[in-house]
Each structure stands twice: as C-alpha cells, then as structure tokens.
C-alpha cells in the first residue's frame, strides 16, 4: 500500500512521529530486543544440531559419531545450519546498525532531500520564505512521505535544502540582488558583488578629492538585498545604474571640514565725561580687529553647498576695543552751543571745527560739492541738524555717501550729511536745529573718518552750494 503525500503544514501532526532523541531511544530499545531474539534462536539451533542427536544415540561415542559422518551428512547437519546462522546474524546486524526511518522530501514533483529531523525542514521553509521578494508570485510547498534510509544519507543543512527547493522553479533566480532606493525596487541582477562594486565605484570619484575626515555617501537610502527574483526582472548592472541616475536617485552627499581665516570685529566702548559739554566726543583709543580660524563642517549635494555648521573656533589675535569719551547727555534732542550763521544754519559738528577739504575743484580735477569736516580723532563725533526740517533720507545706499542723511528745511534748502558711522533718525522724522542726527564715520567712498557736508538749493548737481556761504565754524 502506498503512503499518502502530506503538505509540510501538517508534518508535525503525524501520529507516532518522534523527534531525533526519541527516535534514538526507540531504536536502541528495538536493537536490544532484536539481539536478544537472535541469541535465543542461535541457542535453539545449536540444541537441535548437537544435543538432540547426542541424546538419541545409545552408548554414544564421539569417535563412532565422527566416523559415522559422511560428507553429505556433515553438510546437512552441520555446515548448512552454521551458514544460515551467519546469514541471520549479518542481517540482524545490518538492520540494527545501518537502517533508519526518515522523510523523503519533494517539491514540484522533484526529489529535494531526505531528512530525519522535522526542525531542519521547517527551517528550510523559513529560509525560503525570507528570500521571497515583492512581486515574486511563486510559492514553495514541500511534500514528503515516510521512507527507509541508510545512516549518513539524510540532509541536515536547512540552507542547502532551501536552495534545492528554489531550484525546482525555473521562472525565478535564487540569490539574485536587487537595488532598493528609499525602499523601492529599482532593478535586479544576477550578482550582488557586481552591483555593490558598481555603487562603490560611483562614489570613488568623489572620495578621491577629499581626506580621511570627509564623509562621502549617497543622499538617499540605498540598499542592496539578496533574494528570489523573477527571471523577467533580471537586467544588467549597467541598466540598473542608468535607471537610478535617470531618476536622479544617486545623489552624492559630501561632508568635509573647511578652515577659514576670519576677521573678528572690535566693539566700541563709550565713556562719559561730565565735565564736557553734550557736544563733546573724542576717540581715546582706536579699535583693532582681531583674527580667528573658524572650522566649518560643510555639506555638498552633487557639488552644491547645502549646509555649513561651525564646529571649532580658534582665536589667533584678540580684537582691541575702541574707546570713545563723550560729554554729558550726548545724543539728546536739545540744542547745542554751536554758532549759527546769519543765514540761520548751525555748524554741523560742535566738537570738530577743522575743514580737511573745501568746496570746489581739487588738485586732481574732481569737483568737490561740499566740505569735509575732520580732525585726527573725530570718528564717532556727534553730528547735529544744521537747521530744523524733515528727514528726506536716512540710511545707506551705493551712491558713494555710505550712511547719510538728507534734511529738507523748506524754502528750497536741503542739507546732506555723508559717510556716517551711525544714523540716529529715520525718513519722515521731524528734527529740530541742533538735534543729534548721526555720528562721523568712514562709510561709502571715504578714505578716513570725516563728515561730508552739503548745502543744496535743488536736486541738480549744479544746485549744490558752497556750505561756507551758509555756516560759520
């Protein structure tokens, strides 16, 4: 009677199927019973060969017994039983030492392996299922039947059994490699090593330009997974790389250190001298910029910078702060003790009365449209409104004046205050004569701290008048 094939899912439910340890104990018990039976049979045969004939002969004599034996009698009475006994002993020894029971495993009608341990088959099935990739619509369900096997002929490696199961289906490839980017399959090929090598080569060009502290990696999440893929989906490694590049998925992220020498700006420290008037301002110590080395961790995506983070700062030279002494109430909106001309205009810098460059043509031919007010320590000195009015402009532009202020005084008159280091008013603000509006600086097209002061009677360049006709220093 043939044995019915049963699926692997029902394998563990077979009644009477023992584990390996149970089977060994059972086999040992069976062997003992067989050996005991064989000894009993042997004693019985010896009894009928030797004892019974002896008892049936009266006045038995060994000499007479031997002389009475013929060749035929010796063969029948002695040799044949001994040979039968030997054959019996060999048979018992073979079955007790070399014969075992197991399961003959098949898949898709093809013989796969013979196992004596159910756990090996379950593990093989688990390995196979883990190799199945998305989109592979095949299944590997092994079947088996009980069989007699010779010792040493059973399969114990689950991975080898799994490989044989997969090889029964010609529509798939085992241990193929797939490129996954952001958890999506791009393509599959035969060789995992070849695909990995191609990706490493893709990064090699970028790695060559940087030191060991540089990190070079793919920007997207890239994985190479081995498993079972449909043969129809298998392409060349070159085709996989081209497909990924076309979708712009192989972007290279480089993170490297860059050290830059930078200037550390100095700060200005203001001190107040109560013995001086509110117009007073004097620089007692010039500021000096410091130097430092700043290490940035810079990130580049396909050669374009996308980030920079400061990781280290090393001071090379400390900055020297600038110190300025100013009179009491400096910067308030009160009137200052500065001379006012007959035309009603006040001198714009109460603490500085030196004209470093006058109105008109200069030695190199340029026409100077105002006067420059400066001395050796005027930086930061207070600038006041020459006459009350409305601020028409306050701020910085690329006209060459740097930070500057224009005040419209009405009756066609305007004044301009250029190259300021700071501006204290804003456009549209009303200011009174003598009100602090800015501080002397060196911004724009300037080659030293000073105030460029203009008096205008219109918006054309020719309308810029000589300020000395309107103010008195």
Coordinates of C-alpha atoms in Angstrom, one line a residue:
X1 CA 0.0 0.0 0.0
X2 CA 1.4 3.4 -1.0
X3 CA 1.9 6.2 1.6
X4 CA -0.2 9.4 1.1
X5 CA 1.7 12.6 0.5
X6 CA 1.1 15.3 3.1
X7 CA 1.9 19.0 3.0
X8 CA 4.6 20.4 5.2
X9 CA 2.0 22.3 7.3
X10 CA 0.6 19.0 8.6
X11 CA 4.0 17.4 9.1
X12 CA 4.2 17.9 12.8
X13 CA 0.7 16.4 13.3
X14 CA 1.6 12.9 12.2
X15 CA 0.8 10.4 14.9
X16 CA 3.7 8.4 16.1
X17 CA 6.4 10.6 14.5
X18 CA 9.2 11.1 17.1
X19 CA 11.9 13.7 17.4
X20 CA 15.5 12.7 16.8
X21 CA 16.2 12.0 20.5
X22 CA 13.0 10.0 20.9
X23 CA 13.8 8.0 17.7
X24 CA 17.3 7.2 19.0
X25 CA 15.9 5.9 22.3
X26 CA 13.3 3.8 20.4
X27 CA 15.9 2.5 18.0
X28 CA 18.2 1.4 20.9
X29 CA 15.3 -0.5 22.5
X30 CA 14.5 -2.2 19.2
X31 CA 18.1 -3.2 18.7
X32 CA 18.2 -4.8 22.2
X33 CA 15.1 -6.8 21.5
X34 CA 16.4 -8.0 18.1
X35 CA 19.7 -9.0 19.6
X36 CA 18.0 -10.9 22.5
X37 CA 15.8 -12.7 19.9
X38 CA 18.8 -13.6 17.8
X39 CA 20.6 -15.1 20.8
X40 CA 17.6 -17.3 21.6
X41 CA 17.4 -18.6 18.0
X42 CA 21.1 -19.3 18.0
X43 CA 20.8 -21.4 21.1
X44 CA 17.8 -23.3 19.7
X45 CA 19.7 -24.2 16.5
X46 CA 22.7 -25.4 18.5
X47 CA 20.5 -27.5 20.7
X48 CA 19.0 -29.3 17.7
X49 CA 22.3 -29.7 15.9
X50 CA 24.3 -31.1 18.8
X51 CA 22.2 -32.0 21.8
X52 CA 19.3 -33.8 20.3
X53 CA 21.4 -36.1 18.1
X54 CA 23.6 -37.0 21.0
X55 CA 20.6 -37.9 23.2
X56 CA 19.1 -40.2 20.5
X57 CA 22.2 -42.3 20.2
X58 CA 22.7 -45.0 22.7
X59 CA 26.1 -45.7 24.1
X60 CA 27.2 -42.5 22.3
X61 CA 30.9 -42.4 21.4
X62 CA 32.4 -39.3 19.9
X63 CA 34.8 -41.5 17.8
X64 CA 31.9 -43.5 16.5
X65 CA 29.9 -40.4 15.8
X66 CA 32.7 -38.7 13.8
X67 CA 33.4 -41.9 11.8
X68 CA 29.7 -42.3 11.1
X69 CA 29.5 -38.9 9.4
X70 CA 29.6 -38.7 5.7
X71 CA 30.2 -35.6 3.6
X72 CA 26.6 -35.3 2.8
X73 CA 25.6 -35.6 6.5
X74 CA 28.2 -33.1 7.5
X75 CA 26.9 -30.5 5.1
X76 CA 23.3 -31.1 6.0
X77 CA 23.6 -31.5 9.7
X78 CA 26.5 -29.0 10.5
X79 CA 27.5 -26.6 7.7
X80 CA 24.0 -25.6 6.5
X81 CA 22.8 -24.6 9.9
X82 CA 26.0 -22.7 10.6
X83 CA 25.7 -20.8 7.3
X84 CA 22.1 -20.0 8.0
X85 CA 23.0 -18.7 11.4
X86 CA 25.8 -16.5 10.0
X87 CA 23.4 -15.0 7.4
X88 CA 20.9 -14.4 10.1
X89 CA 23.5 -12.7 12.3
X90 CA 24.6 -10.4 9.4
X91 CA 21.0 -9.5 8.6
X92 CA 20.3 -8.6 12.2
X93 CA 23.5 -6.6 12.4
X94 CA 22.7 -4.6 9.3
X95 CA 19.2 -3.7 10.3
X96 CA 20.2 -2.8 13.8
X97 CA 23.2 -0.7 12.8
X98 CA 22.6 0.9 9.4
X99 CA 18.8 1.2 8.8
X100 CA 16.7 4.2 9.9
X101 CA 13.4 5.8 9.0
X102 CA 13.0 9.3 7.7
X103 CA 11.1 11.6 5.3
X104 CA 11.7 11.8 1.6
X105 CA 11.0 15.5 0.7
X106 CA 9.8 16.6 -2.7
X107 CA 8.9 19.9 -4.3
X108 CA 7.1 20.4 -7.6
X109 CA 7.4 16.7 -8.1
X110 CA 11.2 16.7 -7.8
X111 CA 13.2 15.0 -5.1
X112 CA 14.8 17.5 -2.8
X113 CA 16.2 15.8 0.2
X114 CA 15.8 13.1 2.9
X115 CA 15.5 14.3 6.5
X116 CA 15.3 12.7 9.9
X117 CA 14.6 15.9 11.8
X118 CA 11.4 17.9 11.3
X119 CA 13.1 21.0 12.5
X120 CA 15.5 21.0 9.5
X121 CA 12.6 21.0 7.1
X122 CA 10.8 23.8 9.0
X123 CA 14.0 25.9 9.0
X124 CA 14.4 25.3 5.2
X125 CA 10.9 26.6 4.6
X126 CA 11.5 29.7 6.8
X127 CA 14.8 30.5 4.9
X128 CA 12.9 30.1 1.5
X129 CA 10.1 32.4 2.6
X130 CA 12.5 35.1 3.8
X131 CA 14.2 35.1 0.4
X132 CA 10.9 35.9 -1.5
X133 CA 10.9 39.5 -2.7
X134 CA 8.0 41.7 -3.5
X135 CA 6.4 40.9 -6.9
X136 CA 7.5 37.3 -6.9
X137 CA 4.3 35.3 -7.1
X138 CA 5.5 31.8 -6.5
X139 CA 5.4 29.5 -3.5
X140 CA 7.5 26.6 -2.4
X141 CA 5.4 24.0 -0.5
X142 CA 7.3 20.8 0.0
X143 CA 5.6 17.4 0.4
X144 CA 7.0 14.2 1.9
X145 CA 6.5 10.5 2.6
X146 CA 7.9 8.1 5.1
X147 CA 10.8 6.0 3.8
X148 CA 13.7 3.8 4.9
X149 CA 17.1 5.5 4.7
X150 CA 20.6 4.4 5.2
X151 CA 22.5 6.1 8.1
X152 CA 24.5 9.1 6.9
X153 CA 22.4 9.7 3.8
X154 CA 20.0 12.3 5.4
X155 CA 20.2 16.1 4.8
X156 CA 20.9 18.2 7.9
X157 CA 21.6 21.7 6.4
X158 CA 18.5 23.7 6.0
X159 CA 20.1 26.2 3.7
X160 CA 21.0 23.5 1.2
X161 CA 17.5 22.1 1.3
X162 CA 16.1 25.6 0.7
X163 CA 18.4 26.1 -2.4
X164 CA 17.2 22.8 -3.8
X165 CA 13.6 23.7 -3.3
X166 CA 14.0 27.0 -5.1
X167 CA 15.9 25.3 -8.0
X168 CA 12.7 23.4 -8.8
X169 CA 11.1 26.5 -10.3
X170 CA 12.8 27.7 -13.5
X171 CA 10.9 31.0 -13.5
X172 CA 12.9 32.6 -10.7
X173 CA 16.6 33.2 -9.8
X174 CA 17.9 32.4 -6.3
X175 CA 20.4 34.6 -4.6
X176 CA 20.0 37.4 -7.1
X177 CA 20.5 41.0 -6.0
X178 CA 18.1 44.0 -6.0
X179 CA 18.8 47.7 -5.7
X180 CA 16.4 49.4 -3.4
X181 CA 16.3 53.2 -3.1
X182 CA 14.1 54.7 -0.4
X183 CA 12.6 51.2 0.0
X184 CA 11.5 51.0 -3.7
X185 CA 13.0 48.4 -6.1
X186 CA 14.9 50.0 -9.0
X187 CA 16.1 46.7 -10.6
X188 CA 17.6 43.3 -10.0
X189 CA 20.7 41.5 -11.4
X190 CA 22.4 38.1 -11.0
X191 CA 25.4 39.2 -8.9
X192 CA 25.2 41.1 -5.6
X193 CA 29.0 41.6 -5.6
X194 CA 28.9 43.2 -9.1
X195 CA 26.1 45.6 -8.1
X196 CA 27.8 46.6 -4.8
X197 CA 31.0 47.2 -6.7
X198 CA 29.3 49.5 -9.2
X199 CA 27.8 51.6 -6.4
X200 CA 31.2 51.9 -4.7
X201 CA 32.8 52.9 -8.0
X202 CA 30.1 55.6 -8.3
X203 CA 31.3 57.1 -5.0
X204 CA 35.0 56.6 -5.7
X205 CA 35.4 59.7 -7.9
X206 CA 34.2 62.0 -5.1
X207 CA 36.1 60.2 -2.3
X208 CA 39.4 60.7 -4.2
X209 CA 39.3 64.5 -3.8
X210 CA 39.0 64.6 0.0
X211 CA 40.8 63.5 3.1
X212 CA 40.0 60.7 5.5
X213 CA 37.9 63.0 7.7
X214 CA 35.5 63.5 4.8
X215 CA 32.2 61.6 4.7
X216 CA 31.0 60.6 1.2
X217 CA 27.7 58.8 1.0
X218 CA 24.5 58.6 -1.0
X219 CA 21.9 61.2 -0.1
X220 CA 19.0 58.7 -0.5
X221 CA 18.6 55.5 1.5
X222 CA 20.2 52.8 -0.7
X223 CA 20.2 49.1 0.0
X224 CA 21.3 46.0 -1.9
X225 CA 19.2 43.0 -1.0
X226 CA 19.7 39.4 -1.9
X227 CA 16.8 37.1 -2.5
X228 CA 14.5 35.4 -5.0
X229 CA 13.6 37.5 -8.1
X230 CA 11.6 36.8 -11.3
X231 CA 13.8 36.0 -14.2
X232 CA 11.9 38.5 -16.3
X233 CA 13.0 41.3 -13.9
X234 CA 16.7 40.4 -14.1
X235 CA 18.7 43.0 -16.0
X236 CA 22.4 44.1 -16.2
X237 CA 24.1 46.1 -13.5
X238 CA 24.7 48.9 -16.0
X239 CA 21.0 49.2 -16.8
X240 CA 20.1 49.4 -13.1
X241 CA 22.6 52.3 -12.5
X242 CA 21.4 54.1 -15.6
X243 CA 17.8 53.8 -14.4
X244 CA 18.7 55.2 -11.0
X245 CA 20.6 58.1 -12.5
X246 CA 17.8 59.0 -14.8
X247 CA 15.5 59.4 -11.8
X248 CA 18.2 61.5 -10.0
X249 CA 18.3 59.0 -7.1
X250 CA 22.1 58.5 -6.9
X251 CA 22.8 62.0 -5.5
X252 CA 26.1 62.1 -3.6
X253 CA 26.3 63.9 -0.2
X254 CA 29.8 65.0 0.9
X255 CA 30.5 66.4 4.4
X256 CA 34.0 67.9 4.8
X257 CA 35.9 70.3 7.1
X258 CA 36.9 73.7 5.7
X259 CA 39.1 76.1 7.8
X260 CA 38.7 79.8 7.0
X261 CA 40.7 82.7 8.5
X262 CA 38.2 85.4 9.5
X263 CA 38.3 88.9 11.0
X264 CA 36.9 89.4 14.4
X265 CA 35.3 92.9 14.6
X266 CA 36.1 95.1 17.6
X267 CA 33.5 96.7 19.8
X268 CA 33.2 100.4 20.8
X269 CA 33.2 101.3 24.5
X270 CA 31.6 104.6 25.4
X271 CA 32.8 106.6 28.4
X272 CA 31.0 109.7 29.7
X273 CA 32.9 112.8 30.8
X274 CA 30.6 115.0 32.9
X275 CA 33.0 118.0 32.7
X276 CA 32.5 118.2 28.9
X277 CA 29.6 119.6 27.0
X278 CA 27.0 117.4 25.4
X279 CA 28.5 118.0 22.0
X280 CA 31.9 116.6 23.1
X281 CA 33.1 113.3 21.6
X282 CA 36.7 112.1 21.4
X283 CA 38.2 108.8 20.4
X284 CA 40.9 107.9 23.0
X285 CA 41.7 104.5 21.7
X286 CA 41.3 103.2 18.1
X287 CA 39.7 99.9 17.6
X288 CA 41.6 97.0 16.0
X289 CA 40.0 93.9 14.5
X290 CA 41.1 90.5 15.7
X291 CA 41.7 87.3 13.7
X292 CA 40.4 83.8 14.2
X293 CA 40.4 80.4 12.4
X294 CA 36.9 79.0 12.0
X295 CA 36.3 75.4 11.1
X296 CA 33.1 74.7 9.2
X297 CA 31.6 71.3 8.5
X298 CA 30.3 71.9 5.0
X299 CA 27.8 69.7 3.2
X300 CA 27.7 69.5 -0.6
X301 CA 25.0 67.7 -2.5
X302 CA 26.2 66.8 -6.0
X303 CA 28.8 69.6 -5.7
X304 CA 26.4 72.3 -4.4
X305 CA 26.7 73.5 -0.9
X306 CA 23.6 72.9 1.2
X307 CA 24.8 73.5 4.7
X308 CA 27.6 74.8 6.9
X309 CA 28.0 74.4 10.6
X310 CA 30.7 75.9 12.8
X311 CA 32.5 73.1 14.7
X312 CA 35.5 74.9 16.0
X313 CA 36.8 78.4 16.6
X314 CA 40.5 79.2 17.3
X315 CA 41.4 82.8 18.2
X316 CA 44.6 83.9 16.5
X317 CA 44.6 87.5 17.6
X318 CA 42.1 89.2 20.0
X319 CA 40.4 92.4 18.9
X320 CA 41.2 95.7 20.6
X321 CA 38.0 97.6 21.6
X322 CA 37.6 101.2 20.6
X323 CA 37.2 103.7 23.5
X324 CA 35.2 106.9 23.0
X325 CA 34.7 109.7 25.6
X326 CA 31.5 111.7 25.2
X327 CA 30.2 114.7 27.0
X328 CA 27.2 114.5 29.3
X329 CA 23.8 114.0 27.7
X330 CA 25.3 113.2 24.3
X331 CA 22.8 112.2 21.8
X332 CA 19.8 114.1 23.3
X333 CA 17.4 116.2 21.3
X334 CA 18.4 119.5 22.9
X335 CA 20.0 122.5 21.1
X336 CA 23.8 122.6 21.2
X337 CA 26.1 125.5 21.8
X338 CA 27.3 125.8 18.3
X339 CA 27.4 129.0 16.2
X340 CA 24.6 129.9 13.9
X341 CA 25.2 132.0 10.8
X342 CA 23.3 135.0 9.7
X343 CA 21.6 132.7 7.2
X344 CA 20.3 130.6 10.1
X345 CA 22.4 127.5 9.6
X346 CA 24.3 125.9 12.5
X347 CA 27.8 124.3 12.3
X348 CA 27.0 120.6 12.0
X349 CA 29.8 119.2 14.2
X350 CA 30.0 121.0 17.5
X351 CA 33.1 119.2 18.7
X352 CA 35.1 119.5 15.4
X353 CA 35.7 122.7 13.5
X354 CA 38.5 121.7 11.2
X355 CA 37.9 121.7 7.4
X356 CA 40.0 118.9 5.9
X357 CA 38.8 119.5 2.3
X358 CA 36.9 122.6 1.0
X359 CA 34.3 123.2 -1.7
X360 CA 35.3 123.3 -5.4
X361 CA 37.9 121.7 -7.7
X362 CA 40.6 119.5 -6.1
X363 CA 44.1 119.2 -7.3
X364 CA 43.3 116.1 -9.5
X365 CA 40.4 117.8 -11.2
X366 CA 37.4 116.5 -9.3
X367 CA 34.8 119.0 -8.2
X368 CA 34.0 118.6 -4.5
X369 CA 30.4 119.5 -3.9
X370 CA 30.7 120.1 -0.2
X371 CA 33.1 120.5 2.7
X372 CA 34.8 117.7 4.7
X373 CA 35.0 118.3 8.5
X374 CA 37.6 116.2 10.3
X375 CA 40.5 116.0 12.7
X376 CA 42.7 113.1 13.9
X377 CA 40.2 111.8 16.4
X378 CA 36.7 112.7 15.1
X379 CA 35.4 109.2 14.5
X380 CA 32.1 108.8 16.3
X381 CA 31.7 112.6 16.9
X382 CA 28.1 113.8 17.1
X383 CA 26.5 115.4 14.0
X384 CA 23.6 117.7 14.5
X385 CA 20.9 119.1 12.2
X386 CA 22.1 122.4 10.8
X387 CA 18.6 123.7 10.7
X388 CA 15.2 122.3 11.6
X389 CA 13.2 120.3 9.0
X390 CA 12.0 116.9 7.9
X391 CA 14.3 114.0 7.2
X392 CA 14.1 113.2 3.5
X393 CA 16.6 110.3 3.5
X394 CA 18.3 108.3 6.3
X395 CA 20.2 105.2 5.6
X396 CA 22.7 103.5 3.3
X397 CA 22.9 103.1 -0.5
X398 CA 25.6 102.7 -3.2
X399 CA 25.7 106.4 -4.1
X400 CA 29.2 106.7 -2.5
X401 CA 27.9 108.6 0.6
X402 CA 27.7 105.4 2.6
X403 CA 25.4 106.0 5.6
X404 CA 24.0 109.5 5.1
X405 CA 21.1 111.9 6.0
X406 CA 19.3 114.5 3.9
X407 CA 17.1 117.1 5.7
X408 CA 14.6 119.2 3.8
X409 CA 14.4 122.6 5.5
X410 CA 11.8 124.1 3.3
X411 CA 12.1 127.3 1.1
X412 CA 14.2 125.2 -1.4
X413 CA 17.0 124.4 1.1
X414 CA 18.4 120.9 1.9
X415 CA 21.5 119.7 3.8
X416 CA 23.3 116.4 3.4
X417 CA 25.5 114.7 6.0
X418 CA 27.6 111.8 4.4
X419 CA 29.9 108.9 5.4
X420 CA 28.3 108.5 8.9
X421 CA 29.2 105.6 11.1
X422 CA 25.7 105.6 12.6
X423 CA 22.4 107.3 11.8
X424 CA 20.0 108.3 14.7
X425 CA 17.0 109.4 12.7
X426 CA 14.6 107.9 10.1
X427 CA 13.0 109.1 6.9
X428 CA 9.9 111.3 7.5
X429 CA 11.0 112.3 11.0
X430 CA 10.9 115.9 12.0
X431 CA 14.1 117.3 13.6
X432 CA 15.0 120.5 15.3
X433 CA 18.1 122.6 14.8
X434 CA 21.0 121.2 16.9
X435 CA 19.4 117.8 17.3
X436 CA 21.7 114.8 17.2
X437 CA 21.1 113.0 13.9
X438 CA 24.2 110.9 13.2
X439 CA 27.9 110.2 14.1
X440 CA 31.0 110.8 12.0
X441 CA 32.2 107.7 10.2
X442 CA 34.1 106.3 7.2
X443 CA 31.5 104.6 5.1
X444 CA 31.0 104.7 1.3
X445 CA 33.7 106.2 -0.8
X446 CA 35.7 107.5 2.1
X447 CA 39.4 107.2 3.0
X448 CA 39.3 108.4 6.6
X449 CA 36.8 109.4 9.2
X450 CA 35.1 112.7 8.3
X451 CA 31.8 114.4 7.7
X452 CA 30.9 115.4 4.1
X453 CA 28.5 118.3 4.5
X454 CA 26.5 119.8 1.6
X455 CA 24.0 122.7 1.3
X456 CA 21.6 122.3 -1.7
X457 CA 19.1 124.6 -3.3
X458 CA 17.7 122.0 -5.7
X459 CA 18.1 118.4 -6.8
X460 CA 20.6 119.0 -9.7
X461 CA 24.3 118.7 -9.2
X462 CA 24.8 122.4 -10.1
X463 CA 22.4 123.3 -7.2
X464 CA 25.0 122.2 -4.6
X465 CA 26.2 125.4 -3.0
X466 CA 29.4 126.2 -1.0
X467 CA 28.4 125.5 2.6
X468 CA 30.8 128.2 3.9
X469 CA 28.3 130.7 2.5
X470 CA 25.7 129.4 4.9
X471 CA 27.6 128.3 8.1
X472 CA 30.2 129.7 10.3
X473 CA 32.8 127.5 12.0

